[in-house]
mmCIF file of C-alpha atoms in Angstrom:
data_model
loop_
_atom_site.group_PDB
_atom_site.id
_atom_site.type_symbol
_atom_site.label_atom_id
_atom_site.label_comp_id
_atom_site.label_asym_id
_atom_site.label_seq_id
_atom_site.Cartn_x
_atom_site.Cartn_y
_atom_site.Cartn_z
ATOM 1 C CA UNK H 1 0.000 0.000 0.000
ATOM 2 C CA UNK H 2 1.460 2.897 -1.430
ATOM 3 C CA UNK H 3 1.492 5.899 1.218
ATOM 4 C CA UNK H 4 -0.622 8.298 -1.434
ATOM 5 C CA UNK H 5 -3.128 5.485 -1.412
ATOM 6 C CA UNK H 6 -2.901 5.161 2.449
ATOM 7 C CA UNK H 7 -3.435 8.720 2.326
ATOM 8 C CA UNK H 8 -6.621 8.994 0.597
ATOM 9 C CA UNK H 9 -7.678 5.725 1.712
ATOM 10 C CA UNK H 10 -10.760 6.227 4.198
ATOM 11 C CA UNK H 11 -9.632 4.001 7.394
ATOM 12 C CA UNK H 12 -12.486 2.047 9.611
ATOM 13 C CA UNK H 13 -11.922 0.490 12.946
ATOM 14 C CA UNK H 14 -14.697 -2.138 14.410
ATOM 15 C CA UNK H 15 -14.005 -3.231 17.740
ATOM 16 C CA UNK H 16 -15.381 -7.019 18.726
ATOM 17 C CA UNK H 17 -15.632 -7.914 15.413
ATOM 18 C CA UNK H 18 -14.670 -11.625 14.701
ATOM 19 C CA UNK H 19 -18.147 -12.350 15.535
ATOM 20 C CA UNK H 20 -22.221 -11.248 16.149
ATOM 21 C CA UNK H 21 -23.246 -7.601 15.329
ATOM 22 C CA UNK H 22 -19.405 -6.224 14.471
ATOM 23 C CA UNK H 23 -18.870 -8.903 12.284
ATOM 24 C CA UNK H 24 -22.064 -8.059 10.423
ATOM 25 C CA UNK H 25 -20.919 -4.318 10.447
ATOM 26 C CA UNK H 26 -17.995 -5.157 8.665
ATOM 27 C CA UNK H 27 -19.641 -7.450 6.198
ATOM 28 C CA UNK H 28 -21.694 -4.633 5.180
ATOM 29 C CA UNK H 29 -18.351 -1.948 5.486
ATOM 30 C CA UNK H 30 -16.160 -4.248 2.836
ATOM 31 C CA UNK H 31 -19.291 -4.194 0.215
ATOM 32 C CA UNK H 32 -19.798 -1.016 0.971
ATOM 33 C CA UNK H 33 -16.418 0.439 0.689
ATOM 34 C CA UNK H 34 -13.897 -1.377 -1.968
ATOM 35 C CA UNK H 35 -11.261 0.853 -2.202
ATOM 36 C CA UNK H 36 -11.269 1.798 1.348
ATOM 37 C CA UNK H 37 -9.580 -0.206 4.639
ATOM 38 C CA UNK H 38 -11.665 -2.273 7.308
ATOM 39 C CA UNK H 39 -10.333 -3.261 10.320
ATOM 40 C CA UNK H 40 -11.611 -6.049 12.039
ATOM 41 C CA UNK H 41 -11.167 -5.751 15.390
ATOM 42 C CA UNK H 42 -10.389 -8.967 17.431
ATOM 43 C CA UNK H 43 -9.078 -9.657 20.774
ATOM 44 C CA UNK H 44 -8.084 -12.793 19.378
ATOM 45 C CA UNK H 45 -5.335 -13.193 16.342
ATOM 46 C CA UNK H 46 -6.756 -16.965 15.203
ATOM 47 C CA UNK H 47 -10.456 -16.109 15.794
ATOM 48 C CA UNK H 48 -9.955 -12.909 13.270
ATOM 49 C CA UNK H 49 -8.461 -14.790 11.126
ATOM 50 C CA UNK H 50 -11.260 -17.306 11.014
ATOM 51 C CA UNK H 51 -14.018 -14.398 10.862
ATOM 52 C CA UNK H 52 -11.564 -13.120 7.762
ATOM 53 C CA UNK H 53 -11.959 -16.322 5.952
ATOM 54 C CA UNK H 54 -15.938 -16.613 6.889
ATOM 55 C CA UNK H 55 -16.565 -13.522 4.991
ATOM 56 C CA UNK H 56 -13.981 -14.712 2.006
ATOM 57 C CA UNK H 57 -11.226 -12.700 2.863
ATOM 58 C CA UNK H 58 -11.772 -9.601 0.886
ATOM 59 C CA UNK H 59 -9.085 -7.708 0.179
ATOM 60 C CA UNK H 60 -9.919 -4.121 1.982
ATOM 61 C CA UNK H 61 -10.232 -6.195 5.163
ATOM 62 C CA UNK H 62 -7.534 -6.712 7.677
ATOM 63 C CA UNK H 63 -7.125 -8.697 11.352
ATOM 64 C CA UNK H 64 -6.448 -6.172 13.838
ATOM 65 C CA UNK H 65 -5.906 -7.831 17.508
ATOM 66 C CA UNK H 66 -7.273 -5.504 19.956
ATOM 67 C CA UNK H 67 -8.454 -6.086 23.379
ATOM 68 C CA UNK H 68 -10.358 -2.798 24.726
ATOM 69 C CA UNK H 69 -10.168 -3.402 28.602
ATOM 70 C CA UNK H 70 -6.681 -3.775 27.929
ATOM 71 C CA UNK H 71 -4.528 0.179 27.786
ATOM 72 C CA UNK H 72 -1.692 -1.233 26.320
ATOM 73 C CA UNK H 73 -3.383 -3.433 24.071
ATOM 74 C CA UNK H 74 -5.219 -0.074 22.685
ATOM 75 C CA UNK H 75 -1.785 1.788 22.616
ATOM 76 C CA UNK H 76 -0.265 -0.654 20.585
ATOM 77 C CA UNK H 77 -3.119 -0.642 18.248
ATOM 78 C CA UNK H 78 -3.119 2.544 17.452
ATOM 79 C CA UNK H 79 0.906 1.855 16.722
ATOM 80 C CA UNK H 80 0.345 -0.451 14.245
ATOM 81 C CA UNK H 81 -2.354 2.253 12.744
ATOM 82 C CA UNK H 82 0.693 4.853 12.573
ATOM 83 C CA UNK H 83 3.477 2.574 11.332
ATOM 84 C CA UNK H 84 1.037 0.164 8.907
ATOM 85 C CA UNK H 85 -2.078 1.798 7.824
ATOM 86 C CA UNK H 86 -1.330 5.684 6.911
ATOM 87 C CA UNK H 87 -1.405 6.743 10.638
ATOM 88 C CA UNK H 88 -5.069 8.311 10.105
ATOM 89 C CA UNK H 89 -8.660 7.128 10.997
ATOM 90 C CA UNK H 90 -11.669 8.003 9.612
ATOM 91 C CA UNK H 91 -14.952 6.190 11.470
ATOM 92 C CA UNK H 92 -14.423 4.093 14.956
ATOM 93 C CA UNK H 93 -16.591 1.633 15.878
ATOM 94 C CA UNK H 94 -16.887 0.360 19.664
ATOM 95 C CA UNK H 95 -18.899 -2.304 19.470
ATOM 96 C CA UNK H 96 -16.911 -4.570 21.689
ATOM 97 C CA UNK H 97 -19.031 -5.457 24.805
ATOM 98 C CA UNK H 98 -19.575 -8.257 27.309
ATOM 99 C CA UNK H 99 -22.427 -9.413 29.572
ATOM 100 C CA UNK H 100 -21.042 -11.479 32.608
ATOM 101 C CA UNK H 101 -23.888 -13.563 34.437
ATOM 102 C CA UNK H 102 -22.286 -13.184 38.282
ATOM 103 C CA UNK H 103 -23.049 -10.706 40.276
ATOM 104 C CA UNK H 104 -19.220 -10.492 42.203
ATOM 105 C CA UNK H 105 -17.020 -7.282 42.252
ATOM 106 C CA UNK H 106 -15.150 -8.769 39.954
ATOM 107 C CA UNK H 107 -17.912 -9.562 37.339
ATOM 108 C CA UNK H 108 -18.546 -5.466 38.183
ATOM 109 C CA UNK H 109 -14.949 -4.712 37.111
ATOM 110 C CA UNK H 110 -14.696 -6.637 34.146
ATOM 111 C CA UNK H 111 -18.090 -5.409 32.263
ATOM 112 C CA UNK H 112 -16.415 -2.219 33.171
ATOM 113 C CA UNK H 113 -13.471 -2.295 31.876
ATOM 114 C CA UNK H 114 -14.761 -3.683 28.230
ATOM 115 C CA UNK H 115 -18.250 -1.808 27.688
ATOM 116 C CA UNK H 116 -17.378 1.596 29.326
ATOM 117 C CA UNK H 117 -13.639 1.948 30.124
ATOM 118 C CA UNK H 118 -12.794 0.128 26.720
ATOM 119 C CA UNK H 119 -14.955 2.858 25.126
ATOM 120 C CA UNK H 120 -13.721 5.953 26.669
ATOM 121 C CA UNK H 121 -9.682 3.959 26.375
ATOM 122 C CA UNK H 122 -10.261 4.038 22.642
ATOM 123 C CA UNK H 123 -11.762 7.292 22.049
ATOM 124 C CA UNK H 124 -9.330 8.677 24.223
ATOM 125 C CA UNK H 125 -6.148 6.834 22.447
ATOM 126 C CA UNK H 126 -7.497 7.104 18.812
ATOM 127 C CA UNK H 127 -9.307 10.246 18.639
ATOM 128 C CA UNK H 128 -6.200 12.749 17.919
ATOM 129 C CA UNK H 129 -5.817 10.657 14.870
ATOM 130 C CA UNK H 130 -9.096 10.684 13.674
ATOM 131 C CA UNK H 131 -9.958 13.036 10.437
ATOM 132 C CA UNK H 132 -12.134 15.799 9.603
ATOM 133 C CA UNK H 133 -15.521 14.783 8.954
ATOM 134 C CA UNK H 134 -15.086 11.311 11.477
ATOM 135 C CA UNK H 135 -17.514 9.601 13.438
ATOM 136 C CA UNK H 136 -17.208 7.643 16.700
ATOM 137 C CA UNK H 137 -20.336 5.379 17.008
ATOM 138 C CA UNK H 138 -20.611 4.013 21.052
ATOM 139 C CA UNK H 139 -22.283 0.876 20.835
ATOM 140 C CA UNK H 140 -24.822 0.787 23.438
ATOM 141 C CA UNK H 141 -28.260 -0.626 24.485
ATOM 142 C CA UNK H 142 -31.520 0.085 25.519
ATOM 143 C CA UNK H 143 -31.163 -1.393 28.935
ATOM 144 C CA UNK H 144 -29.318 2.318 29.432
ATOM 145 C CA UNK H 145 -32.059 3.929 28.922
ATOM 146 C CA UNK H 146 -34.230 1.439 31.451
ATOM 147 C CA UNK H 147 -31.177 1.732 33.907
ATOM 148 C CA UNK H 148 -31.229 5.370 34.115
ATOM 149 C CA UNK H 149 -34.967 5.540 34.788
ATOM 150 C CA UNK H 150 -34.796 3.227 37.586
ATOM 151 C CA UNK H 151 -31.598 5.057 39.024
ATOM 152 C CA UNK H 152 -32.549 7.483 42.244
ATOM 153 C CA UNK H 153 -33.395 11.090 41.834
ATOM 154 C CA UNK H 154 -30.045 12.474 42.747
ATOM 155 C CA UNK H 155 -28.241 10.013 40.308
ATOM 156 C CA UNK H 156 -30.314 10.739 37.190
ATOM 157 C CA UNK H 157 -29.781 14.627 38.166
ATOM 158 C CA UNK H 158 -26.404 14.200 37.797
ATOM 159 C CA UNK H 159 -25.941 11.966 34.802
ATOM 160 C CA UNK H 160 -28.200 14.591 32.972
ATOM 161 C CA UNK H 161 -26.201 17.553 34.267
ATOM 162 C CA UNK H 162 -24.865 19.546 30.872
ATOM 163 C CA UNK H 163 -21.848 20.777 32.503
ATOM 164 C CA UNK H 164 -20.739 16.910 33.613
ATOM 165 C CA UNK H 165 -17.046 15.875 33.131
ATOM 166 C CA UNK H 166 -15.989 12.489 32.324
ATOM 167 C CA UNK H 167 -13.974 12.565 35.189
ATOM 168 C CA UNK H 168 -17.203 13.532 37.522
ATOM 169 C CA UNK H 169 -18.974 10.940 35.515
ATOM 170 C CA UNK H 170 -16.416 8.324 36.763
ATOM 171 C CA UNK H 171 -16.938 9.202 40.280
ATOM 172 C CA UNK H 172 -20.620 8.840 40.114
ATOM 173 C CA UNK H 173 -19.825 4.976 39.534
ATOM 174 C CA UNK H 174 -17.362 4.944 42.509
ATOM 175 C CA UNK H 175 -20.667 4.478 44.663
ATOM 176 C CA UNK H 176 -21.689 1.746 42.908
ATOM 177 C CA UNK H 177 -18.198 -0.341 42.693
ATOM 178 C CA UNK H 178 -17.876 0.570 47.159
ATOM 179 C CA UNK H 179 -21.807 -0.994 47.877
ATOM 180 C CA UNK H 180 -20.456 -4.025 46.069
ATOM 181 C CA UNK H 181 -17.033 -4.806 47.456
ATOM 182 C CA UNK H 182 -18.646 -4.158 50.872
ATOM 183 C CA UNK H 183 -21.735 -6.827 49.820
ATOM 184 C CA UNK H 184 -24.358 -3.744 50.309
ATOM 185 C CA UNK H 185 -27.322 -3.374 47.850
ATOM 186 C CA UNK H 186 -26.682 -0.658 45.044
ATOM 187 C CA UNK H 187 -29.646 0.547 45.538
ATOM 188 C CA UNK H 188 -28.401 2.056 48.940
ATOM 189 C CA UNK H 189 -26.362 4.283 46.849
ATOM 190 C CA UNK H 190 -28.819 4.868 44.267
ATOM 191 C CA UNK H 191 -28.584 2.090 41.375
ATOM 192 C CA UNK H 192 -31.120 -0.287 41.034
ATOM 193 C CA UNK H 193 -32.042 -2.895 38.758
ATOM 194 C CA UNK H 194 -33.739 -2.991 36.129
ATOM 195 C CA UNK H 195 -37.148 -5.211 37.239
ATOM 196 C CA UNK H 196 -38.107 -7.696 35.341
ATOM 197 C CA UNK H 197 -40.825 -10.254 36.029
ATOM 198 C CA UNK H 198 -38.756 -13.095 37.219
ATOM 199 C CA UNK H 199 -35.961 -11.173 39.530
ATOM 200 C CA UNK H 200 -33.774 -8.372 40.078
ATOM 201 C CA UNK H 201 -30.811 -9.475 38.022
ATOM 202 C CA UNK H 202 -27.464 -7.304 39.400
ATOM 203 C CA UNK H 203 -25.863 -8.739 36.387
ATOM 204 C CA UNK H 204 -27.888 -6.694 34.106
ATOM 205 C CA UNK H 205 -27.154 -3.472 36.499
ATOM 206 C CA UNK H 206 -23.530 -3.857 35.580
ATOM 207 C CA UNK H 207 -24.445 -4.007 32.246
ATOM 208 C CA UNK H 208 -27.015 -1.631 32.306
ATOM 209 C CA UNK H 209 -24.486 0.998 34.145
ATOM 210 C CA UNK H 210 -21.979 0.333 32.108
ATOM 211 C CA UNK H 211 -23.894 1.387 29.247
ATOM 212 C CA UNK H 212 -25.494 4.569 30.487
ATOM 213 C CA UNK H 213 -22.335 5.349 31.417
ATOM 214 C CA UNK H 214 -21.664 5.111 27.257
ATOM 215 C CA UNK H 215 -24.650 7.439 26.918
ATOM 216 C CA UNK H 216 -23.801 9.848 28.941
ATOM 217 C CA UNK H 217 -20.020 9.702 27.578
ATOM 218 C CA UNK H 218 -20.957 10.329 24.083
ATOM 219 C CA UNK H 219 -22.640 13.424 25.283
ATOM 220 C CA UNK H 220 -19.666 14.962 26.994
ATOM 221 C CA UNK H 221 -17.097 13.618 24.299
ATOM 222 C CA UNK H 222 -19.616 15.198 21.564
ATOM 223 C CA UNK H 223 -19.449 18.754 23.877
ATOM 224 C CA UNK H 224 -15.640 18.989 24.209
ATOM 225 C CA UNK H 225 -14.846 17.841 21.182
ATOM 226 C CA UNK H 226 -13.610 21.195 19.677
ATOM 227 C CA UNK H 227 -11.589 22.060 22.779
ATOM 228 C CA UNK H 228 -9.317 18.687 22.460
ATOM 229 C CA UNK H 229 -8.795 17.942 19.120
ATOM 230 C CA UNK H 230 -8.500 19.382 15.553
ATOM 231 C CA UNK H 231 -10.333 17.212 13.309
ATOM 232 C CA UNK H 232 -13.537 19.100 12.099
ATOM 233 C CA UNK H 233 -17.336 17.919 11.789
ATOM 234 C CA UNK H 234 -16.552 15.421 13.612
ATOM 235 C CA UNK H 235 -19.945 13.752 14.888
ATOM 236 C CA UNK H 236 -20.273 11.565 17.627
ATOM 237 C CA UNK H 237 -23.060 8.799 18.255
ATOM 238 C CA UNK H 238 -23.985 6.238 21.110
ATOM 239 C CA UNK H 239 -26.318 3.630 19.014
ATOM 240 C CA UNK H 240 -28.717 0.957 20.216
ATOM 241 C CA UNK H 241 -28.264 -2.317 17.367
ATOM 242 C CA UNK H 242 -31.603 -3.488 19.461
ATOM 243 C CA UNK H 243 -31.912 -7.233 21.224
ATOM 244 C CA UNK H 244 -30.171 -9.192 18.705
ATOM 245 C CA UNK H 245 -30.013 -13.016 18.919
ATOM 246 C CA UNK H 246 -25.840 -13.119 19.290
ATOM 247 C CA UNK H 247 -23.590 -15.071 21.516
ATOM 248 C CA UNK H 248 -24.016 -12.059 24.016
ATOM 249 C CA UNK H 249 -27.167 -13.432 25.429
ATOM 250 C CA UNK H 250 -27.078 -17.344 24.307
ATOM 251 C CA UNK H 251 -28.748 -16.603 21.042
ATOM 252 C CA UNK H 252 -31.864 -15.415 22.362
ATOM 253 C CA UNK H 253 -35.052 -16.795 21.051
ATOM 254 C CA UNK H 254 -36.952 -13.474 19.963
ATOM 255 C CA UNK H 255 -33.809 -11.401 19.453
ATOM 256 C CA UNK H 256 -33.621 -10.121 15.686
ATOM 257 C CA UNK H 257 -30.973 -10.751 13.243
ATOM 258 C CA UNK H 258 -26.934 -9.566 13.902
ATOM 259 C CA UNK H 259 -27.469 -7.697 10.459
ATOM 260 C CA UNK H 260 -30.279 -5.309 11.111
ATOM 261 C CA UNK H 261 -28.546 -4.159 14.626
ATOM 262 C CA UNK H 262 -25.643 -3.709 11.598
ATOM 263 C CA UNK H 263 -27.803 -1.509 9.938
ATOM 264 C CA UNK H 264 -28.522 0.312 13.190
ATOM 265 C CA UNK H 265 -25.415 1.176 13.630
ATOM 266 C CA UNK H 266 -24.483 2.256 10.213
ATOM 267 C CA UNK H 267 -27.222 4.825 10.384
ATOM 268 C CA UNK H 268 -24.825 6.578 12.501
ATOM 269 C CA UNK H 269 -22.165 6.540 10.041
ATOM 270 C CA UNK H 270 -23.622 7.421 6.995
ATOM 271 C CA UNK H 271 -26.643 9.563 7.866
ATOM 272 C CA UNK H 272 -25.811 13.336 7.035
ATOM 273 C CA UNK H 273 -26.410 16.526 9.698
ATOM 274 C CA UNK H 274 -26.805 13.739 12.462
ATOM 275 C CA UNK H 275 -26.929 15.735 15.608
ATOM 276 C CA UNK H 276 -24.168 14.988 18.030
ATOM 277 C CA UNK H 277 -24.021 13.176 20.509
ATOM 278 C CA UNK H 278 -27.385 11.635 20.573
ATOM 279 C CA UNK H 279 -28.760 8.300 21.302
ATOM 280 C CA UNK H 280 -30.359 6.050 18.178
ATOM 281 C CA UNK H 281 -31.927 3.388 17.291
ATOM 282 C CA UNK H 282 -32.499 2.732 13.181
ATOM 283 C CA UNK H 283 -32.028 6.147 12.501
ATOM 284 C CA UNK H 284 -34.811 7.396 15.184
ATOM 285 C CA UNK H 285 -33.220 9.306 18.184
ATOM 286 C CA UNK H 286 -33.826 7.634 21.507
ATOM 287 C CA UNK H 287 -34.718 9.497 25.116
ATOM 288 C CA UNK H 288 -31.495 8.628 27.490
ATOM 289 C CA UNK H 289 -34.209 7.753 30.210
ATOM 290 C CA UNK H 290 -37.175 4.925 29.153
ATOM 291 C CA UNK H 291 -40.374 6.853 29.917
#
């Protein structure tokens, strides 16, 4: 790849992408752009390489190993985006995310550090490289939405404050991560779980949390944008692919198909005048509290 092409070349990064959803997105990225570069994002180097040959390893596609709860496993990524591919990006995709059925600290941690800190790792390590007219689409879910309306008063106050930081927005999540190590109920400190009709599953509060804490991210990265980095029109996007029948959840009977929760998210990237940093779902803009 000569560096003129590399150059012009538009660049795409899909995180969690060997397999479900993000494999689908890419599918639909290679048709979709020929002369342009896919990455396919995979924590795994063998299990890429299998998702490369499942999709008949198309030439504008390429195996890139990245784990996003790991920093140094982002840092070197965006290395090998510098020193391989042109050093430039043009649309980044998190859609990496994991659902852990335990309701320990460490089950806490670890949906943490994949569906929010993975997020904000990657935006935060890849966005001075991004280009002028980029997106960032934040996979997310509408169990966010159901999360923050069951969250107390004071909580959903403060998610929803305009002037939040990400750093404040970190600390609001401190409460949560002290009731559990202590074996208290998070509701004590304001997070409770989303009811359903057979229990109060704390596994889907981490998740839940994790992904209003996407929500609410993509709003404050959208905000600041101009004062960190130089790129212009740069639009930002949390996006809900909908409940999709994907390893995620055991191939849920009544989920829909891994391709339209593609399509979902690739409203995000190609619609025009999209206003930043909003919430979606197929193109329609979604409240970031379920009514």
């Amino acid at each position: 790849m000569s560096s003129k092409q590399q150059s012009h070349q538009r660049v795409f990064v899909v995180t969690g992408a060997n397999k479900g959803i993000g494999y689908e997105v890419v599918k639909k990225l290679s048709t979709n752009h020929p002369n342009d570069l896919i990455l396919l994002g995979s924590r795994d180097q063998k299990r890429g390489e299998e998702a490369l040959v499942q999709l008949g390893s198309p030439t504008n596609v390429k195996v890139f190993v990245l784990d996003t709860s790991s920093k140094k496993s982002i840092e070197q990524a965006k290395e090998e985006l510098q020193n391989k591919y042109g050093g430039h990006l043009d649309v980044l995709i998190n859609n990496a995310g994991i659902v852990i059925n335990d309701s320990s600290l460490k089950a806490l941690k670890d949906t943490f550090d994949t569906n929010f800190y993975g997020v904000k790792y990657m935006n935060d390590t890849m966005s001075p490289i991004l280009r002028d007219n980029g997106r960032i689409v934040n996979v997310s879910s509408g169990i966010a939405a159901m999360t923050m309306k069951e969250c107390s008063q004071d909580l959903k106050t403060k998610f929803l404050d305009p002037n939040l930081t990400d750093s404040q927005l970190e600390q609001l999540f401190a409460g949560l991560f002290k009731a559990v190590e202590e074996g208290k109920d998070p509701a004590t400190v304001g997070f409770n779980p989303v009811k359903r009709s057979v229990s109060d599953d704390y596994f889907l509060l981490y998740y839940g949390t994790s992904k209003l804490g996407v929500n609410t991210l993509t709003r404050i990265e959208a905000r600041d944008w101009e004062k960190k980095y130089s790129a212009k029109n740069v639009i930002i996007s949390a996006v809900c692919p909908g409940f999709c029948a994907t390893d995620i959840n055991g191939n849920a009977q009544g989920g829909r198909s891994a391709e339209l929760g593609a399509d979902s998210i690739l409203h995000a990237v190609y619609t025009e005048n999209l206003e930043n940093g909003q919430f979606w779902r197929d193109g329609s803009q979604l409240p970031l509290e379920s009514k």
